[in-house]
């Protein structure tokens, strides 16, 4: 039987040392992994020239190899599509996009393409039902730019902002406390960069905390029988 292959595609630089352990927890070990990034091999100057977000633009945020965060324009959609094609050419059976942001019209010819924004809203809506959800996003502009994807929720969510790429967890806890004060009964960390340390930082609130990357990693694991 041929070895099955999982490709992951970050909008930043691969591999994502913060996210890969979560994927590995849920995808069978015998599945071969190929990790790629849209910004692989690019200098900071090249990244800025191609993909820097304009002032006021609805940006995305990701992490570079050195751990620094960078905000990117949604013009990078074509770069994402090109990288998806390259992963498919490498023989990937499933390709997981490591970004919870919304991209329009991405496609693959044969591989299963797993886009988190197609999975997370429906799963979370089913879990939450009529309870009040609080969502922590990494940059304030995404409260508006990503609002449409939350239409499956029975109640409009409450939002707060904190970056997963800050060195400490204080901002995440402050954001969680703000959401709790606004009536949140559960919190979703809506960025691939949020990890177990951020979930742990919210433990004092005593609320369920949902990790976006864990949701999609579990879904991908199901495709491989994990």
mmCIF file of C-alpha atoms in Angstrom:
data_model
loop_
_atom_site.group_PDB
_atom_site.id
_atom_site.type_symbol
_atom_site.label_atom_id
_atom_site.label_comp_id
_atom_site.label_asym_id
_atom_site.label_seq_id
_atom_site.Cartn_x
_atom_site.Cartn_y
_atom_site.Cartn_z
ATOM 1 C CA UNK A 1 0.000 0.000 0.000
ATOM 2 C CA UNK A 2 1.376 3.408 -0.982
ATOM 3 C CA UNK A 3 2.375 5.777 1.801
ATOM 4 C CA UNK A 4 -0.213 8.479 2.273
ATOM 5 C CA UNK A 5 0.988 12.072 2.301
ATOM 6 C CA UNK A 6 -0.214 15.132 4.214
ATOM 7 C CA UNK A 7 0.872 18.551 3.013
ATOM 8 C CA UNK A 8 0.591 21.595 5.243
ATOM 9 C CA UNK A 9 0.735 25.110 3.876
ATOM 10 C CA UNK A 10 1.349 28.106 6.093
ATOM 11 C CA UNK A 11 0.999 31.632 4.729
ATOM 12 C CA UNK A 12 4.302 32.267 6.510
ATOM 13 C CA UNK A 13 7.434 30.117 6.576
ATOM 14 C CA UNK A 14 7.563 26.374 7.167
ATOM 15 C CA UNK A 15 7.807 24.333 9.204
ATOM 16 C CA UNK A 16 5.632 25.862 11.900
ATOM 17 C CA UNK A 17 7.287 24.540 15.051
ATOM 18 C CA UNK A 18 4.414 25.879 17.142
ATOM 19 C CA UNK A 19 1.670 24.120 15.160
ATOM 20 C CA UNK A 20 3.230 20.873 13.874
ATOM 21 C CA UNK A 21 3.106 19.146 17.307
ATOM 22 C CA UNK A 22 -0.672 19.666 17.415
ATOM 23 C CA UNK A 23 -1.049 18.146 13.956
ATOM 24 C CA UNK A 24 1.204 15.232 14.892
ATOM 25 C CA UNK A 25 -0.989 14.488 17.905
ATOM 26 C CA UNK A 26 -3.990 13.775 15.697
ATOM 27 C CA UNK A 27 -2.573 12.443 12.398
ATOM 28 C CA UNK A 28 -1.236 8.860 12.300
ATOM 29 C CA UNK A 29 2.552 8.629 12.481
ATOM 30 C CA UNK A 30 2.766 6.543 9.311
ATOM 31 C CA UNK A 31 1.405 9.427 7.227
ATOM 32 C CA UNK A 32 4.269 11.255 5.528
ATOM 33 C CA UNK A 33 4.335 15.013 6.129
ATOM 34 C CA UNK A 34 5.444 17.762 3.742
ATOM 35 C CA UNK A 35 5.507 21.253 5.266
ATOM 36 C CA UNK A 36 5.647 24.302 3.011
ATOM 37 C CA UNK A 37 5.148 28.049 3.373
ATOM 38 C CA UNK A 38 4.173 30.759 0.917
ATOM 39 C CA UNK A 39 7.064 32.878 2.217
ATOM 40 C CA UNK A 40 9.703 30.120 2.157
ATOM 41 C CA UNK A 41 13.040 31.369 0.878
ATOM 42 C CA UNK A 42 11.997 35.035 0.775
ATOM 43 C CA UNK A 43 13.904 37.827 2.487
ATOM 44 C CA UNK A 44 12.071 40.407 4.561
ATOM 45 C CA UNK A 45 12.497 42.908 1.739
ATOM 46 C CA UNK A 46 10.980 40.482 -0.758
ATOM 47 C CA UNK A 47 8.091 39.707 1.591
ATOM 48 C CA UNK A 48 7.379 43.413 2.009
ATOM 49 C CA UNK A 49 7.576 44.071 -1.728
ATOM 50 C CA UNK A 50 5.178 41.264 -2.628
ATOM 51 C CA UNK A 51 2.760 40.997 0.239
ATOM 52 C CA UNK A 52 2.960 43.893 2.713
ATOM 53 C CA UNK A 53 -0.487 44.997 3.865
ATOM 54 C CA UNK A 54 -1.497 48.530 2.933
ATOM 55 C CA UNK A 55 -2.665 50.936 5.653
ATOM 56 C CA UNK A 56 -6.279 50.203 6.496
ATOM 57 C CA UNK A 57 -6.290 46.928 4.572
ATOM 58 C CA UNK A 58 -7.896 43.819 6.088
ATOM 59 C CA UNK A 59 -4.642 42.017 6.792
ATOM 60 C CA UNK A 60 -3.576 38.529 7.805
ATOM 61 C CA UNK A 61 -0.848 37.748 10.324
ATOM 62 C CA UNK A 62 1.681 34.929 10.399
ATOM 63 C CA UNK A 63 5.015 33.885 11.812
ATOM 64 C CA UNK A 64 8.463 33.768 10.219
ATOM 65 C CA UNK A 65 11.263 31.292 10.952
ATOM 66 C CA UNK A 66 12.816 33.631 13.509
ATOM 67 C CA UNK A 67 9.541 33.859 15.433
ATOM 68 C CA UNK A 68 8.713 37.394 14.373
ATOM 69 C CA UNK A 69 5.173 38.156 13.258
ATOM 70 C CA UNK A 70 4.379 39.860 9.961
ATOM 71 C CA UNK A 71 1.112 41.272 8.624
ATOM 72 C CA UNK A 72 0.298 40.376 5.045
ATOM 73 C CA UNK A 73 -2.043 41.573 2.318
ATOM 74 C CA UNK A 74 -4.773 39.313 1.005
ATOM 75 C CA UNK A 75 -3.102 39.876 -2.367
ATOM 76 C CA UNK A 76 -1.131 36.806 -1.389
ATOM 77 C CA UNK A 77 -4.085 34.634 -2.442
ATOM 78 C CA UNK A 78 -2.359 33.884 -5.771
ATOM 79 C CA UNK A 79 0.795 32.877 -3.904
ATOM 80 C CA UNK A 80 -1.272 30.512 -1.777
ATOM 81 C CA UNK A 81 -2.812 28.934 -4.878
ATOM 82 C CA UNK A 82 0.609 28.479 -6.501
ATOM 83 C CA UNK A 83 1.958 26.817 -3.361
ATOM 84 C CA UNK A 84 -1.067 24.505 -3.215
ATOM 85 C CA UNK A 85 -0.335 23.393 -6.777
ATOM 86 C CA UNK A 86 3.280 22.676 -5.862
ATOM 87 C CA UNK A 87 2.243 20.548 -2.884
ATOM 88 C CA UNK A 88 -0.172 18.615 -5.042
ATOM 89 C CA UNK A 89 2.619 17.997 -7.554
ATOM 90 C CA UNK A 90 4.688 16.529 -4.703
ATOM 91 C CA UNK A 91 2.051 13.854 -4.255
ATOM 92 C CA UNK A 92 0.011 15.095 -1.318
ATOM 93 C CA UNK A 93 -3.250 13.253 -0.716
ATOM 94 C CA UNK A 94 -4.514 15.905 1.715
ATOM 95 C CA UNK A 95 -3.413 19.533 1.996
ATOM 96 C CA UNK A 96 -4.159 21.485 5.171
ATOM 97 C CA UNK A 97 -4.067 25.270 4.931
ATOM 98 C CA UNK A 98 -2.555 26.640 8.136
ATOM 99 C CA UNK A 99 -4.568 29.849 8.249
ATOM 100 C CA UNK A 100 -8.023 30.523 9.666
ATOM 101 C CA UNK A 101 -8.472 33.549 7.398
ATOM 102 C CA UNK A 102 -10.827 33.502 4.450
ATOM 103 C CA UNK A 103 -9.555 32.973 0.896
ATOM 104 C CA UNK A 104 -11.869 32.891 -2.114
ATOM 105 C CA UNK A 105 -11.704 30.249 -4.816
ATOM 106 C CA UNK A 106 -8.760 28.132 -3.715
ATOM 107 C CA UNK A 107 -8.741 24.736 -5.362
ATOM 108 C CA UNK A 108 -6.832 21.531 -5.892
ATOM 109 C CA UNK A 109 -7.229 19.098 -8.765
ATOM 110 C CA UNK A 110 -7.082 15.827 -6.854
ATOM 111 C CA UNK A 111 -5.900 16.311 -3.274
ATOM 112 C CA UNK A 112 -8.361 16.927 -0.455
ATOM 113 C CA UNK A 113 -7.997 20.622 0.358
ATOM 114 C CA UNK A 114 -8.847 21.405 3.979
ATOM 115 C CA UNK A 115 -9.531 25.084 4.626
ATOM 116 C CA UNK A 116 -10.073 25.921 8.308
ATOM 117 C CA UNK A 117 -12.601 28.676 7.602
ATOM 118 C CA UNK A 118 -14.826 26.033 5.947
ATOM 119 C CA UNK A 119 -14.722 23.767 9.002
ATOM 120 C CA UNK A 120 -14.392 25.757 12.210
ATOM 121 C CA UNK A 121 -17.546 27.945 12.069
ATOM 122 C CA UNK A 122 -19.886 24.990 11.548
ATOM 123 C CA UNK A 123 -18.217 22.788 14.154
ATOM 124 C CA UNK A 124 -18.171 25.571 16.722
ATOM 125 C CA UNK A 125 -21.776 26.543 15.972
ATOM 126 C CA UNK A 126 -22.819 22.957 16.652
ATOM 127 C CA UNK A 127 -20.923 22.885 19.932
ATOM 128 C CA UNK A 128 -22.088 26.267 21.183
ATOM 129 C CA UNK A 129 -25.696 26.231 19.907
ATOM 130 C CA UNK A 130 -27.431 29.174 21.623
ATOM 131 C CA UNK A 131 -24.691 29.940 24.127
ATOM 132 C CA UNK A 132 -22.639 33.108 23.832
ATOM 133 C CA UNK A 133 -19.297 32.618 22.077
ATOM 134 C CA UNK A 134 -16.307 34.891 22.578
ATOM 135 C CA UNK A 135 -13.661 34.942 19.842
ATOM 136 C CA UNK A 136 -10.072 36.132 20.234
ATOM 137 C CA UNK A 137 -8.577 37.267 16.933
ATOM 138 C CA UNK A 138 -4.920 38.236 16.401
ATOM 139 C CA UNK A 139 -5.472 41.689 14.868
ATOM 140 C CA UNK A 140 -8.409 44.038 15.246
ATOM 141 C CA UNK A 141 -9.080 44.336 11.506
ATOM 142 C CA UNK A 142 -10.162 40.699 11.391
ATOM 143 C CA UNK A 143 -13.200 41.431 13.534
ATOM 144 C CA UNK A 144 -14.721 43.016 10.429
ATOM 145 C CA UNK A 145 -12.912 41.162 7.629
ATOM 146 C CA UNK A 146 -13.773 37.706 8.998
ATOM 147 C CA UNK A 147 -17.266 38.535 10.283
ATOM 148 C CA UNK A 148 -19.119 36.817 7.436
ATOM 149 C CA UNK A 149 -17.782 33.370 8.277
ATOM 150 C CA UNK A 150 -19.510 33.451 11.671
ATOM 151 C CA UNK A 151 -23.018 33.522 10.187
ATOM 152 C CA UNK A 152 -23.643 29.886 11.238
ATOM 153 C CA UNK A 153 -23.637 30.966 14.893
ATOM 154 C CA UNK A 154 -27.071 31.320 16.484
ATOM 155 C CA UNK A 155 -25.943 34.465 18.334
ATOM 156 C CA UNK A 156 -23.502 37.147 17.190
ATOM 157 C CA UNK A 157 -20.135 36.487 18.838
ATOM 158 C CA UNK A 158 -18.247 38.874 21.063
ATOM 159 C CA UNK A 159 -14.712 39.741 19.930
ATOM 160 C CA UNK A 160 -11.422 40.670 21.553
ATOM 161 C CA UNK A 161 -7.898 40.987 20.186
ATOM 162 C CA UNK A 162 -4.602 39.413 21.258
ATOM 163 C CA UNK A 163 -1.704 38.146 19.167
ATOM 164 C CA UNK A 164 -0.478 34.573 19.634
ATOM 165 C CA UNK A 165 2.974 35.807 18.655
ATOM 166 C CA UNK A 166 3.518 37.968 21.750
ATOM 167 C CA UNK A 167 6.154 36.595 24.084
ATOM 168 C CA UNK A 168 3.873 36.494 27.134
ATOM 169 C CA UNK A 169 0.288 35.436 27.702
ATOM 170 C CA UNK A 170 -0.964 38.528 29.516
ATOM 171 C CA UNK A 171 -2.750 39.977 26.475
ATOM 172 C CA UNK A 172 -4.584 36.708 25.877
ATOM 173 C CA UNK A 173 -5.792 36.552 29.471
ATOM 174 C CA UNK A 174 -6.896 40.199 29.376
ATOM 175 C CA UNK A 175 -8.823 39.540 26.164
ATOM 176 C CA UNK A 176 -10.433 36.493 27.733
ATOM 177 C CA UNK A 177 -11.452 38.438 30.816
ATOM 178 C CA UNK A 178 -13.024 41.124 28.631
ATOM 179 C CA UNK A 179 -15.040 38.474 26.777
ATOM 180 C CA UNK A 180 -16.077 36.807 30.028
ATOM 181 C CA UNK A 181 -17.299 40.169 31.316
ATOM 182 C CA UNK A 182 -19.384 40.509 28.136
ATOM 183 C CA UNK A 183 -21.099 37.217 28.819
ATOM 184 C CA UNK A 184 -18.978 34.726 26.859
ATOM 185 C CA UNK A 185 -19.698 31.139 27.866
ATOM 186 C CA UNK A 186 -16.879 29.684 25.757
ATOM 187 C CA UNK A 187 -13.866 31.138 23.927
ATOM 188 C CA UNK A 188 -12.508 30.321 20.480
ATOM 189 C CA UNK A 189 -8.884 31.150 19.691
ATOM 190 C CA UNK A 190 -9.238 32.088 16.020
ATOM 191 C CA UNK A 191 -5.708 31.927 14.678
ATOM 192 C CA UNK A 192 -3.562 28.948 13.746
ATOM 193 C CA UNK A 193 -0.778 30.412 15.918
ATOM 194 C CA UNK A 194 -2.663 29.962 19.189
ATOM 195 C CA UNK A 195 -1.412 26.866 21.027
ATOM 196 C CA UNK A 196 -1.895 24.971 24.268
ATOM 197 C CA UNK A 197 0.010 27.620 26.215
ATOM 198 C CA UNK A 198 -2.633 30.166 25.259
ATOM 199 C CA UNK A 199 -5.418 27.800 26.234
ATOM 200 C CA UNK A 200 -3.685 27.240 29.578
ATOM 201 C CA UNK A 201 -3.409 31.002 30.084
ATOM 202 C CA UNK A 202 -7.213 31.187 29.995
ATOM 203 C CA UNK A 203 -7.719 28.465 32.620
ATOM 204 C CA UNK A 204 -8.435 31.001 35.390
ATOM 205 C CA UNK A 205 -11.678 31.929 33.594
ATOM 206 C CA UNK A 206 -13.130 28.461 34.020
ATOM 207 C CA UNK A 207 -14.583 28.487 30.500
ATOM 208 C CA UNK A 208 -14.257 26.005 27.626
ATOM 209 C CA UNK A 209 -11.482 27.180 25.287
ATOM 210 C CA UNK A 210 -11.437 25.911 21.690
ATOM 211 C CA UNK A 211 -8.191 25.830 19.702
ATOM 212 C CA UNK A 212 -8.743 26.349 15.975
ATOM 213 C CA UNK A 213 -5.711 24.335 14.965
ATOM 214 C CA UNK A 214 -6.783 21.398 17.150
ATOM 215 C CA UNK A 215 -10.232 21.382 15.517
ATOM 216 C CA UNK A 216 -8.803 21.145 12.004
ATOM 217 C CA UNK A 217 -6.032 18.727 12.998
ATOM 218 C CA UNK A 218 -8.646 16.345 14.376
ATOM 219 C CA UNK A 219 -10.657 16.673 11.166
ATOM 220 C CA UNK A 220 -7.608 15.923 9.031
ATOM 221 C CA UNK A 221 -6.814 12.948 11.263
ATOM 222 C CA UNK A 222 -10.236 11.542 10.392
ATOM 223 C CA UNK A 223 -9.365 11.649 6.692
ATOM 224 C CA UNK A 224 -6.396 9.414 7.448
ATOM 225 C CA UNK A 225 -8.276 7.176 9.849
ATOM 226 C CA UNK A 226 -6.502 8.626 12.883
#
